[in-house]
Coordinates of C-alpha atoms in Angstrom, one line a residue:
X12 CA 9.3 -25.7 12.9
X13 CA 12.2 -27.8 11.6
X14 CA 15.5 -26.2 10.5
X15 CA 14.5 -27.3 6.8
X16 CA 11.2 -25.9 7.2
X17 CA 12.6 -22.6 8.6
X18 CA 14.9 -22.6 5.4
X19 CA 12.3 -23.2 3.0
X20 CA 10.0 -20.3 4.7
X21 CA 13.0 -17.9 4.3
X22 CA 13.9 -18.5 1.0
X23 CA 10.1 -18.2 -0.4
X24 CA 9.5 -14.9 1.4
X25 CA 13.0 -13.6 -0.1
X26 CA 11.9 -14.6 -3.5
X27 CA 8.4 -12.8 -3.1
X28 CA 10.4 -9.7 -2.5
X29 CA 12.7 -10.1 -5.5
X30 CA 10.3 -11.4 -7.7
X31 CA 7.4 -8.9 -6.5
X32 CA 8.8 -5.8 -8.1
X33 CA 9.2 -7.5 -11.2
X34 CA 5.3 -8.5 -11.5
X35 CA 6.4 -12.4 -10.9
X36 CA 5.7 -13.0 -7.2
X37 CA 1.8 -13.6 -6.3
X38 CA -0.4 -11.5 -4.0
X39 CA -1.7 -11.6 -0.4
X40 CA -4.6 -13.2 -1.1
X41 CA -6.4 -14.6 -4.2
X42 CA -9.1 -12.7 -6.2
X43 CA -9.8 -9.6 -8.3
X44 CA -7.6 -7.4 -6.0
X45 CA -4.8 -7.5 -3.5
X46 CA -5.0 -6.8 0.3
X47 CA -2.4 -5.5 2.2
X48 CA -1.7 -7.7 5.8
X49 CA -0.3 -5.5 8.5
X50 CA 2.9 -5.4 8.0
X51 CA 3.6 -6.1 4.3
X52 CA 7.0 -5.3 2.9
X53 CA 5.7 -5.7 -0.8
X54 CA 2.5 -6.6 -2.6
X55 CA 1.5 -7.0 -6.1
X56 CA -2.2 -7.1 -7.1
X57 CA -3.1 -9.7 -8.9
X58 CA -5.2 -8.6 -11.7
X59 CA -6.5 -4.8 -10.7
X60 CA -6.8 -2.2 -8.2
X61 CA -5.0 -2.9 -4.4
X62 CA -6.9 -2.5 -1.6
X63 CA -6.0 -2.0 2.0
X64 CA -8.3 -2.6 4.5
X65 CA -9.5 -1.2 7.9
X66 CA -6.1 -2.2 10.2
X67 CA -3.5 -2.4 6.8
X68 CA -0.4 -1.5 7.6
X69 CA 2.4 -0.2 5.5
X70 CA 5.4 -0.3 6.8
X71 CA 8.9 2.1 5.7
X72 CA 10.3 0.5 2.9
X73 CA 7.5 -1.3 1.7
X74 CA 5.8 -0.9 -1.9
X75 CA 2.3 -1.8 -3.2
X76 CA 1.6 -2.2 -6.8
X77 CA -1.9 -2.4 -8.9
X78 CA -1.0 -2.1 -12.8
X79 CA 1.9 0.3 -13.4
X80 CA 1.2 2.5 -10.5
X81 CA 3.3 1.7 -7.2
X82 CA 2.3 3.4 -3.9
X83 CA 6.0 3.3 -1.5
X84 CA 6.1 4.3 1.6
X85 CA 10.3 5.0 0.8
X86 CA 13.2 4.5 3.5
X87 CA 13.6 8.0 3.6
X88 CA 9.6 8.0 5.2
X89 CA 8.0 10.1 2.4
X90 CA 4.8 8.3 1.0
X91 CA 5.0 8.1 -3.0
X92 CA 3.0 7.2 -5.8
X93 CA 4.8 6.4 -8.7
X94 CA 3.3 6.1 -12.5
X95 CA 5.9 4.1 -14.7
X96 CA 8.9 5.1 -11.7
X97 CA 7.6 8.6 -12.2
X98 CA 6.6 10.4 -8.8
X99 CA 3.2 12.1 -9.4
X100 CA 2.1 12.1 -6.0
X101 CA 3.6 12.2 -2.3
X102 CA 3.0 13.4 1.5
X103 CA 6.0 15.5 1.5
X104 CA 6.8 13.3 4.7
X105 CA 10.8 13.2 4.0
X106 CA 12.7 12.3 7.1
X107 CA 9.4 11.9 9.2
X108 CA 7.2 9.1 8.2
X109 CA 7.2 5.6 9.4
X110 CA 4.3 4.0 8.1
X111 CA 1.0 4.4 6.6
X112 CA -2.3 3.4 8.4
X113 CA -5.7 2.5 7.3
X114 CA -7.0 3.1 10.7
X115 CA -10.5 1.1 12.2
X116 CA -12.2 4.5 12.6
X117 CA -11.6 4.9 8.9
X118 CA -9.0 7.7 8.2
X119 CA -6.0 6.8 6.3
X120 CA -3.2 8.0 8.3
X121 CA 0.9 8.0 7.9
X122 CA 2.7 8.4 11.3
X123 CA 5.9 8.7 12.3
X124 CA 8.2 6.6 14.4
X125 CA 6.5 7.8 17.6
X126 CA 3.1 7.7 16.5
X127 CA 2.4 11.1 15.6
X128 CA 0.2 11.9 12.5
X129 CA 2.5 13.5 9.7
X130 CA -0.2 13.3 7.3
X131 CA -4.0 12.3 7.1
X132 CA -6.5 11.8 4.5
X133 CA -9.5 13.6 7.0
X134 CA -11.7 10.3 6.2
X135 CA -12.1 9.2 9.7
X136 CA -15.9 8.2 10.7
X137 CA -16.5 7.8 6.5
X138 CA -13.2 5.6 5.1
X139 CA -14.1 2.0 4.6
X140 CA -11.0 0.6 2.7
X141 CA -8.5 2.4 0.2
X142 CA -7.6 1.6 -2.8
X143 CA -4.5 2.0 -5.2
X144 CA -6.2 1.7 -8.5
X145 CA -4.9 0.6 -12.2
X146 CA -5.9 3.7 -13.5
X147 CA -3.5 5.7 -10.9
X148 CA -5.6 7.2 -8.7
X149 CA -5.6 6.7 -4.9
X150 CA -9.1 6.7 -3.6
X151 CA -10.4 6.1 0.3
X152 CA -14.2 4.6 -0.3
X153 CA -16.7 4.3 2.4
X154 CA -18.5 0.7 2.5
X155 CA -20.8 1.5 -0.3
X156 CA -17.9 2.1 -2.7
X157 CA -18.7 6.1 -2.8
X158 CA -15.2 7.7 -2.6
X159 CA -14.6 10.1 0.3
X160 CA -10.9 11.4 -0.6
X161 CA -8.9 10.9 -3.8
X162 CA -5.5 11.8 -4.5
X163 CA -6.5 13.4 -8.0
X164 CA -3.9 11.0 -10.1
X165 CA -6.6 9.1 -12.2
X166 CA -6.3 8.9 -16.0
X167 CA -2.6 7.2 -15.5
X168 CA -3.6 3.7 -16.1
X169 CA -1.3 1.2 -18.2

């Protein structure tokens, strides 16, 4: 890659990180729902719910936005769901959490820096994808879209 292309790519990535919280940047993938790639910093769903598929990881300092709802893997290690900036749900993993993983076995798990689980949804074997919904709820669904776990934070749409 030429120096120019490297500088342009770096500038575009930086602009996306600055603009995403403002709702100006695009999402990771086109369509009606966002999708986290492995190691996302921050993504905003373009027009609807945000979906983490099996194998997707949200690292410390990253966040996912669906409407006025933000799921943040905070720098302090706590995973927190915000509605219009107000915390409505958390894993209470302050000082321990490193990343959130939608595992290949279907379980949604938060890990520490040593790879030890600090929180889990308990959906192994049944979960297919994790959704941050525009109604404010966090839900793990089966492949047929039957919910198997919920944070119970629904009713907080924009």
